[in-house]
Amino acid sequence: VNPQEPLHTVCELGSLGFDQGAHLLLQHAIDRVEPGGTIKITGEDRHLTVHLTAWCRQEGHQVQTEPDPDARVRATIVRGTVALDRLHGAERAGGPKPDETVARPPAHWGLAARGALVESGGPDVPFAVADRSIAWSDLAPRLYAHAAAAQWDPATAVPWDADFDLPEEVEDAVVQVMTYLVENEQAALVIPGRLLAQVHPHFREVLQLLAVQAADEARHVEVFTRRALLKGGRMGSSSAGGRASLATLVAEPDFSIASFLLSVLGEGSFWNLLSFLEHHAPDPVSRRITCLARQDEARHVAFGVSHLEHQATVDPSLRFRLRAAVERRHDALIDTAGLNRDVFDALVILAAGSWTPAAIARGYRAVQKLEADMDEGRRQRLARLGFTDGEAAELSALHTRNFM
Ligand SMILES: [Fe+2]
Ligand SMILES: [Fe+2]
């Protein structure tokens, strides 16, 4: 080797053959010279020049081999431009950080990682929600991190073996409430799962958050089922009206409206219900599982509110559409009973704790207070989306009697 030549133009392969990964060392050397620059190849592999010639032809580099098999330099390569041409027309899919999303990621970015250099020519993968103003919330990355850190294990986080025995009617009330919770949690599980699949993966923190939200609901379904079955091994009743209410939620195709009805109104009301149950729970298992679920629900509500709050600032028509959705849902449910009567009674019995007239009166008042708290919470969240106090009160009153 001429000592005047810079070292990086020599690629020493030693005994490494192309059947053992020699192309990696070669590519490493080629990357360090400009197109048109030369690289000298040394190496002892018997088939080196044959394999090298084929590889260079495929990669668009010129190659000149040395006929003397004992020469130290076996070939000289001139770097071509084909590899650069391949990435000509490639584009960066935004940047990897949350503040480096683009307003409208194109369909052909598909499942590429945000910030990746995307080679042109891939297939379009259509996602219904590919607009940052609809998909995004600045709170999503932080809420996701919080949610991932707050995952609890149903097997160990709940005192399943706690020793307690409730009066039969109180146990029945608990079973009825748990049965109702499971039904609603299943709606809350299905909806984020469906929404997740609509969002362009460019907004990955939103997908991640919805995935963890679905995982939260999966645990809620599990623990409420397990508590329902804990003593008697039997579930309570499911009313037609309750299921009708949930059916209108699950059927809502629009991402923003579904998120509004579920998270802002439904899960918001559920947060109050879980607080009520935690406070009045007659046993340690019910108390613990409603507490754990309530903490998760607070995140689901926070995401729904923040994401719609953001959207309301960029889309003045949003509030009209949300309002229309509440009215439409109310009209669709007008002939149904709304809340399962058995559930209402079970809530009263739970809060009463015993069968004296005074206790029942106290339980009844507690459930009325719960409904007032739910209404108050809904009105506050509606106000955050820009509704006037009057509109917020009106829309809250139209919310389903099923709570979710
Ligand atoms: Fe839940
Ligand atoms: Fe939830």
Coordinates of C-alpha atoms and ligand atoms in Angstrom, one line a residue:
V1 CA 0.0 0.0 0.0
N2 CA 1.3 3.4 -0.9
P3 CA 2.0 5.2 2.4
Q4 CA 0.8 8.5 0.9
E5 CA -2.7 7.2 0.5
P6 CA -5.1 7.9 3.4
L7 CA -5.9 4.7 5.4
H8 CA -9.6 4.8 5.0
T9 CA -9.4 4.0 1.3
V10 CA -8.1 0.5 2.1
C11 CA -10.5 -2.1 3.2
E12 CA -8.8 -5.1 4.8
L13 CA -10.9 -8.2 4.8
G14 CA -8.4 -10.6 6.1
S15 CA -9.8 -14.1 5.7
L16 CA -13.4 -12.9 5.8
G17 CA -15.4 -14.0 2.8
F18 CA -18.7 -12.6 1.4
D19 CA -20.3 -15.8 2.8
Q20 CA -19.3 -14.6 6.2
G21 CA -20.4 -10.9 6.1
A22 CA -17.5 -9.3 4.3
H23 CA -20.0 -6.9 2.7
L24 CA -20.5 -5.1 6.0
L25 CA -16.8 -4.1 6.3
L26 CA -16.9 -3.1 2.7
Q27 CA -20.0 -1.0 3.0
H28 CA -18.5 0.6 6.1
A29 CA -15.5 1.6 4.0
I30 CA -17.6 2.8 1.0
D31 CA -19.7 5.0 3.3
R32 CA -16.5 6.9 4.1
V33 CA -15.7 8.0 0.5
E34 CA -17.5 10.3 -1.8
P35 CA -19.1 9.0 -5.0
G36 CA -16.3 8.6 -7.5
G37 CA -13.7 7.9 -4.8
T38 CA -11.7 4.7 -4.8
I39 CA -11.2 1.9 -2.2
K40 CA -8.6 -0.8 -2.4
I41 CA -9.5 -4.3 -1.1
T42 CA -7.1 -6.7 0.5
G43 CA -8.0 -10.2 1.7
E44 CA -7.2 -13.9 1.5
D45 CA -10.5 -15.5 0.8
R46 CA -10.3 -17.7 -2.3
H47 CA -13.6 -16.5 -3.8
L48 CA -13.1 -12.9 -2.9
T49 CA -12.9 -11.4 -6.4
V50 CA -15.8 -13.4 -7.8
H51 CA -18.1 -12.4 -4.9
L52 CA -16.9 -8.9 -4.8
T53 CA -17.6 -8.4 -8.5
A54 CA -21.1 -9.6 -8.1
W55 CA -21.8 -7.5 -5.1
C56 CA -20.4 -4.3 -6.6
R57 CA -22.5 -4.9 -9.8
Q58 CA -25.6 -5.2 -7.7
E59 CA -24.8 -2.1 -5.6
G60 CA -23.7 0.0 -8.6
H61 CA -20.0 0.4 -7.8
Q62 CA -17.3 -0.1 -10.5
V63 CA -14.7 -2.8 -9.7
Q64 CA -11.4 -3.7 -11.1
T65 CA -9.9 -7.0 -9.9
E66 CA -6.2 -7.8 -9.8
P67 CA -5.4 -10.9 -12.0
D68 CA -2.3 -11.8 -9.9
P69 CA -3.7 -14.1 -7.1
D70 CA -0.7 -13.4 -4.9
A71 CA -1.1 -9.6 -5.0
R72 CA -1.9 -7.9 -1.7
V73 CA -4.5 -5.6 -3.2
R74 CA -7.1 -7.9 -4.8
A75 CA -9.4 -5.3 -6.3
T76 CA -10.1 -1.5 -6.6
I77 CA -13.6 -0.2 -6.3
V78 CA -14.9 3.2 -7.5
R79 CA -17.9 4.2 -5.5
G80 CA -21.1 4.6 -7.5
T81 CA -24.3 6.7 -6.8
V82 CA -27.0 4.0 -7.0
A83 CA -27.3 3.7 -3.2
L84 CA -27.7 7.5 -2.9
D85 CA -30.2 7.5 -5.8
R86 CA -32.3 4.9 -3.9
L87 CA -32.8 7.4 -1.0
H88 CA -33.3 10.3 -3.5
G89 CA -36.9 11.4 -2.9
A90 CA -36.8 9.9 0.6
E91 CA -38.2 12.2 3.3
R92 CA -38.1 12.5 7.0
A93 CA -41.3 11.5 8.7
G94 CA -41.3 14.5 11.0
G95 CA -39.0 14.1 14.0
P96 CA -39.0 11.6 16.8
K97 CA -39.9 14.0 19.6
P98 CA -43.5 14.8 20.6
D99 CA -43.1 18.4 19.4
E100 CA -41.9 17.2 16.0
T101 CA -45.1 15.8 14.7
V102 CA -46.4 17.2 11.4
A103 CA -49.9 18.6 10.9
R104 CA -51.0 16.0 8.3
P105 CA -48.8 12.9 8.0
P106 CA -49.3 11.4 4.6
A107 CA -50.8 7.9 4.1
H108 CA -47.6 6.6 2.4
W109 CA -45.6 7.1 5.6
G110 CA -47.8 4.3 6.9
L111 CA -46.3 2.5 9.8
A112 CA -42.8 4.1 9.5
A113 CA -41.4 5.3 12.8
R114 CA -41.8 9.0 13.4
G115 CA -38.5 10.7 12.4
A116 CA -37.4 7.8 10.1
L117 CA -36.0 8.5 6.7
V118 CA -38.8 7.1 4.5
E119 CA -37.9 5.7 1.2
S120 CA -40.4 6.7 -1.5
G121 CA -42.7 4.2 -3.2
G122 CA -44.3 2.4 -0.3
P123 CA -48.0 1.6 -0.1
D124 CA -50.6 4.0 1.2
V125 CA -52.0 2.9 4.5
P126 CA -55.1 5.0 5.1
F127 CA -55.9 6.0 8.7
A128 CA -59.2 7.8 9.3
V129 CA -57.6 10.2 11.9
A130 CA -54.5 11.6 10.3
D131 CA -54.9 15.2 11.3
R132 CA -52.9 16.6 14.2
S133 CA -55.7 18.9 15.3
I134 CA -58.0 15.9 15.7
A135 CA -55.6 13.2 16.9
W136 CA -53.2 15.0 19.1
S137 CA -53.0 16.2 22.7
D138 CA -49.9 17.7 24.2
L139 CA -50.7 15.8 27.4
A140 CA -50.6 12.4 25.6
P141 CA -46.8 11.7 26.1
R142 CA -46.9 12.6 29.8
L143 CA -50.2 10.7 30.4
Y144 CA -48.8 7.6 28.7
A145 CA -45.7 7.7 30.8
H146 CA -47.8 8.0 33.9
A147 CA -50.2 5.3 32.8
A148 CA -47.3 2.9 32.0
A149 CA -45.8 3.5 35.5
A150 CA -49.2 3.1 37.2
Q151 CA -50.1 -0.4 36.0
W152 CA -51.2 -2.6 38.9
D153 CA -51.4 -6.4 39.1
P154 CA -55.0 -7.6 39.9
A155 CA -53.5 -10.7 41.6
T156 CA -51.5 -8.8 44.1
A157 CA -53.0 -5.3 44.4
V158 CA -56.3 -6.5 45.9
P159 CA -56.8 -8.3 49.3
W160 CA -58.8 -11.2 47.7
D161 CA -58.3 -13.3 50.8
A162 CA -59.6 -10.6 53.3
D163 CA -62.0 -12.1 55.8
F164 CA -65.5 -10.6 55.6
D165 CA -69.1 -11.7 55.5
L166 CA -71.9 -9.3 54.4
P167 CA -75.6 -9.6 55.1
E168 CA -77.1 -11.5 52.2
E169 CA -79.0 -8.4 50.7
V170 CA -75.9 -6.2 50.9
E171 CA -73.8 -8.9 49.2
D172 CA -76.5 -9.1 46.5
A173 CA -76.3 -5.4 46.0
V174 CA -72.5 -5.6 45.6
V175 CA -72.9 -8.3 43.0
Q176 CA -75.5 -6.3 41.1
V177 CA -73.3 -3.2 41.1
M178 CA -70.3 -5.2 40.0
T179 CA -72.3 -6.8 37.2
Y180 CA -73.3 -3.4 36.0
L181 CA -69.7 -2.1 36.2
V182 CA -68.4 -5.0 34.1
E183 CA -70.9 -4.2 31.4
N184 CA -69.8 -0.6 31.3
E185 CA -66.1 -1.5 31.5
Q186 CA -66.5 -3.7 28.5
A187 CA -67.9 -0.7 26.5
A188 CA -64.9 1.3 27.8
L189 CA -62.6 -1.5 26.6
V190 CA -64.0 -1.9 23.1
I191 CA -64.1 1.8 22.3
P192 CA -60.4 2.8 22.8
G193 CA -59.4 -0.4 21.0
R194 CA -61.5 0.7 18.0
L195 CA -60.3 4.4 18.2
L196 CA -56.7 3.3 18.4
A197 CA -56.9 1.6 15.0
Q198 CA -58.1 4.8 13.4
V199 CA -55.2 7.0 14.4
H200 CA -52.2 7.5 12.1
P201 CA -49.2 5.9 13.9
H202 CA -47.3 9.1 13.4
F203 CA -49.1 10.2 16.6
R204 CA -47.8 7.2 18.4
E205 CA -48.1 8.5 21.9
V206 CA -51.8 8.7 21.4
L207 CA -51.9 5.1 20.2
Q208 CA -49.8 4.1 23.2
L209 CA -52.0 5.9 25.6
L210 CA -55.2 4.3 24.1
A211 CA -53.5 0.9 24.3
V212 CA -52.7 1.3 28.0
Q213 CA -56.2 2.7 28.5
A214 CA -57.7 -0.5 27.0
A215 CA -55.3 -2.5 29.3
D216 CA -56.7 -0.6 32.3
E217 CA -60.3 -1.5 31.3
A218 CA -59.2 -5.1 30.8
R219 CA -58.1 -5.1 34.5
H220 CA -61.3 -3.4 35.6
V221 CA -63.4 -6.1 33.8
E222 CA -61.3 -8.7 35.6
V223 CA -61.5 -7.3 39.2
F224 CA -65.2 -6.4 39.1
T225 CA -66.0 -9.8 37.7
R226 CA -63.9 -11.5 40.4
R227 CA -65.6 -9.5 43.2
A228 CA -69.0 -10.3 41.8
L229 CA -68.2 -14.0 41.9
L230 CA -66.2 -14.0 45.2
K231 CA -68.9 -15.2 47.6
G232 CA -71.9 -16.6 45.6
G233 CA -70.3 -17.4 42.3
R234 CA -73.2 -15.7 40.4
M235 CA -73.6 -12.5 38.4
G236 CA -76.5 -10.0 38.7
S237 CA -78.8 -8.7 36.0
S238 CA -78.2 -6.7 32.8
S239 CA -81.0 -4.3 31.7
A240 CA -82.1 -3.7 28.1
G241 CA -81.9 0.1 28.7
G242 CA -78.4 0.0 30.0
R243 CA -77.2 -2.0 27.1
A244 CA -79.1 0.3 24.7
S245 CA -77.2 3.2 26.2
L246 CA -73.8 1.5 25.7
A247 CA -74.8 0.4 22.2
T248 CA -75.1 4.1 21.1
L249 CA -71.6 4.7 22.5
V250 CA -70.0 1.7 20.8
A251 CA -71.7 2.6 17.4
E252 CA -70.4 6.2 17.3
P253 CA -68.0 6.2 14.3
D254 CA -66.5 9.7 14.7
F255 CA -63.2 9.7 16.7
S256 CA -63.8 13.1 18.5
I257 CA -67.5 12.4 19.3
A258 CA -66.8 8.9 20.5
S259 CA -64.0 10.2 22.7
F260 CA -66.3 13.0 24.0
L261 CA -69.3 10.8 24.9
L262 CA -67.1 8.1 26.4
S263 CA -64.4 10.0 28.2
V264 CA -65.7 13.4 29.0
L265 CA -69.2 12.5 29.8
G266 CA -69.3 8.8 30.5
E267 CA -66.0 8.1 32.3
G268 CA -66.2 11.4 34.0
S269 CA -69.6 10.3 35.5
F270 CA -68.0 6.9 36.3
W271 CA -65.2 8.6 38.2
N272 CA -67.9 10.0 40.5
L273 CA -69.6 6.6 40.8
L274 CA -66.3 4.9 41.7
S275 CA -65.6 7.5 44.3
F276 CA -69.0 6.9 45.8
L277 CA -68.5 3.1 45.8
E278 CA -65.0 3.5 47.3
H279 CA -66.5 5.6 50.1
H280 CA -69.5 3.4 50.8
A281 CA -68.0 0.0 50.0
P282 CA -69.1 -2.5 52.7
D283 CA -66.0 -4.7 52.3
P284 CA -62.2 -4.3 51.7
V285 CA -62.1 -5.9 48.3
S286 CA -64.8 -3.7 46.8
R287 CA -63.2 -0.6 48.4
R288 CA -59.8 -1.5 46.9
I289 CA -60.9 -2.3 43.4
T290 CA -63.1 0.8 43.1
C291 CA -60.1 2.9 44.3
L292 CA -57.7 1.4 41.8
A293 CA -60.2 1.8 38.9
R294 CA -61.0 5.4 39.9
Q295 CA -57.3 6.3 39.7
D296 CA -57.1 4.9 36.2
E297 CA -60.4 6.6 35.1
A298 CA -59.0 10.0 36.2
R299 CA -56.3 9.5 33.4
H300 CA -58.9 8.5 30.8
V301 CA -61.0 11.6 31.6
A302 CA -57.9 13.8 31.6
F303 CA -56.9 12.6 28.1
G304 CA -60.5 13.0 26.7
V305 CA -60.8 16.5 28.1
S306 CA -57.3 17.7 27.0
H307 CA -57.6 16.3 23.5
L308 CA -61.0 17.9 22.9
E309 CA -60.0 21.1 24.6
H310 CA -57.1 21.4 22.1
Q311 CA -59.4 20.6 19.2
A312 CA -62.0 23.1 20.3
T313 CA -59.4 25.9 20.0
V314 CA -58.6 25.0 16.4
D315 CA -62.1 24.0 15.2
P316 CA -65.0 26.4 16.1
S317 CA -67.5 23.9 14.7
L318 CA -66.6 21.2 17.2
R319 CA -68.9 22.4 19.9
F320 CA -71.9 22.3 17.5
R321 CA -71.1 18.7 16.6
L322 CA -70.6 17.7 20.2
R323 CA -73.9 19.3 21.2
A324 CA -75.7 17.6 18.3
A325 CA -74.2 14.2 19.4
V326 CA -75.6 14.6 22.9
E327 CA -79.0 15.5 21.6
R328 CA -79.0 12.7 19.1
R329 CA -78.0 10.2 21.8
H330 CA -80.7 11.5 24.1
D331 CA -83.4 11.1 21.4
A332 CA -82.2 7.6 20.6
L333 CA -82.5 6.6 24.3
I334 CA -85.7 8.5 25.1
D335 CA -87.9 5.4 25.2
T336 CA -85.5 3.3 27.3
A337 CA -85.4 3.1 31.0
G338 CA -81.8 4.4 31.2
L339 CA -80.3 3.1 34.4
N340 CA -81.0 -0.4 35.5
R341 CA -83.6 -0.1 38.3
D342 CA -81.8 -3.0 40.2
V343 CA -78.6 -0.9 40.0
F344 CA -80.2 2.2 41.5
D345 CA -81.6 0.1 44.3
A346 CA -78.3 -1.7 44.9
L347 CA -76.5 1.7 45.2
V348 CA -79.0 2.8 47.8
I349 CA -78.6 -0.4 49.8
L350 CA -74.8 -0.2 49.6
A351 CA -74.8 3.3 50.9
A352 CA -77.5 2.5 53.6
G353 CA -75.6 -0.5 54.9
S354 CA -78.6 -1.8 56.9
W355 CA -82.4 -2.1 56.7
T356 CA -83.7 0.6 59.1
P357 CA -85.8 3.4 57.6
A358 CA -83.2 5.9 58.7
A359 CA -80.4 4.0 56.9
I360 CA -82.4 3.6 53.7
A361 CA -83.2 7.4 53.8
R362 CA -79.4 8.0 54.2
G363 CA -78.6 5.7 51.3
Y364 CA -81.2 7.4 49.1
R365 CA -79.8 10.8 49.9
A366 CA -76.3 9.6 49.2
V367 CA -77.3 8.4 45.7
Q368 CA -79.0 11.7 45.0
K369 CA -75.9 13.4 46.1
L370 CA -73.9 11.1 43.7
E371 CA -76.2 12.2 40.8
A372 CA -75.7 15.8 41.7
D373 CA -71.9 15.4 41.9
M374 CA -71.9 13.7 38.5
D375 CA -73.9 16.6 37.0
E376 CA -71.6 19.1 38.6
G377 CA -68.5 17.3 37.2
R378 CA -70.0 17.1 33.7
R379 CA -70.8 20.8 33.7
Q380 CA -67.3 21.7 34.8
R381 CA -65.7 19.6 32.0
L382 CA -68.1 20.9 29.4
A383 CA -67.2 24.4 30.5
R384 CA -63.5 23.5 29.9
L385 CA -64.5 22.7 26.3
G386 CA -65.8 26.2 25.9
F387 CA -69.6 25.7 26.6
T388 CA -71.3 28.4 28.4
D389 CA -72.7 27.6 31.9
G390 CA -76.3 27.4 30.5
E391 CA -75.3 25.1 27.6
A392 CA -73.2 22.9 30.0
A393 CA -76.2 22.5 32.4
E394 CA -78.5 21.7 29.5
L395 CA -76.2 19.2 27.9
S396 CA -75.4 17.5 31.3
A397 CA -79.1 17.1 31.9
L398 CA -79.4 15.3 28.5
H399 CA -76.7 12.8 29.4
T400 CA -77.8 9.2 29.6
R401 CA -79.3 8.0 32.9
N402 CA -77.0 4.9 32.6
F403 CA -74.1 7.2 33.7
M404 CA -71.7 5.8 31.0
Ligands
FE1 FE -62.7 1.5 33.6
FE2 FE -61.9 4.2 31.5

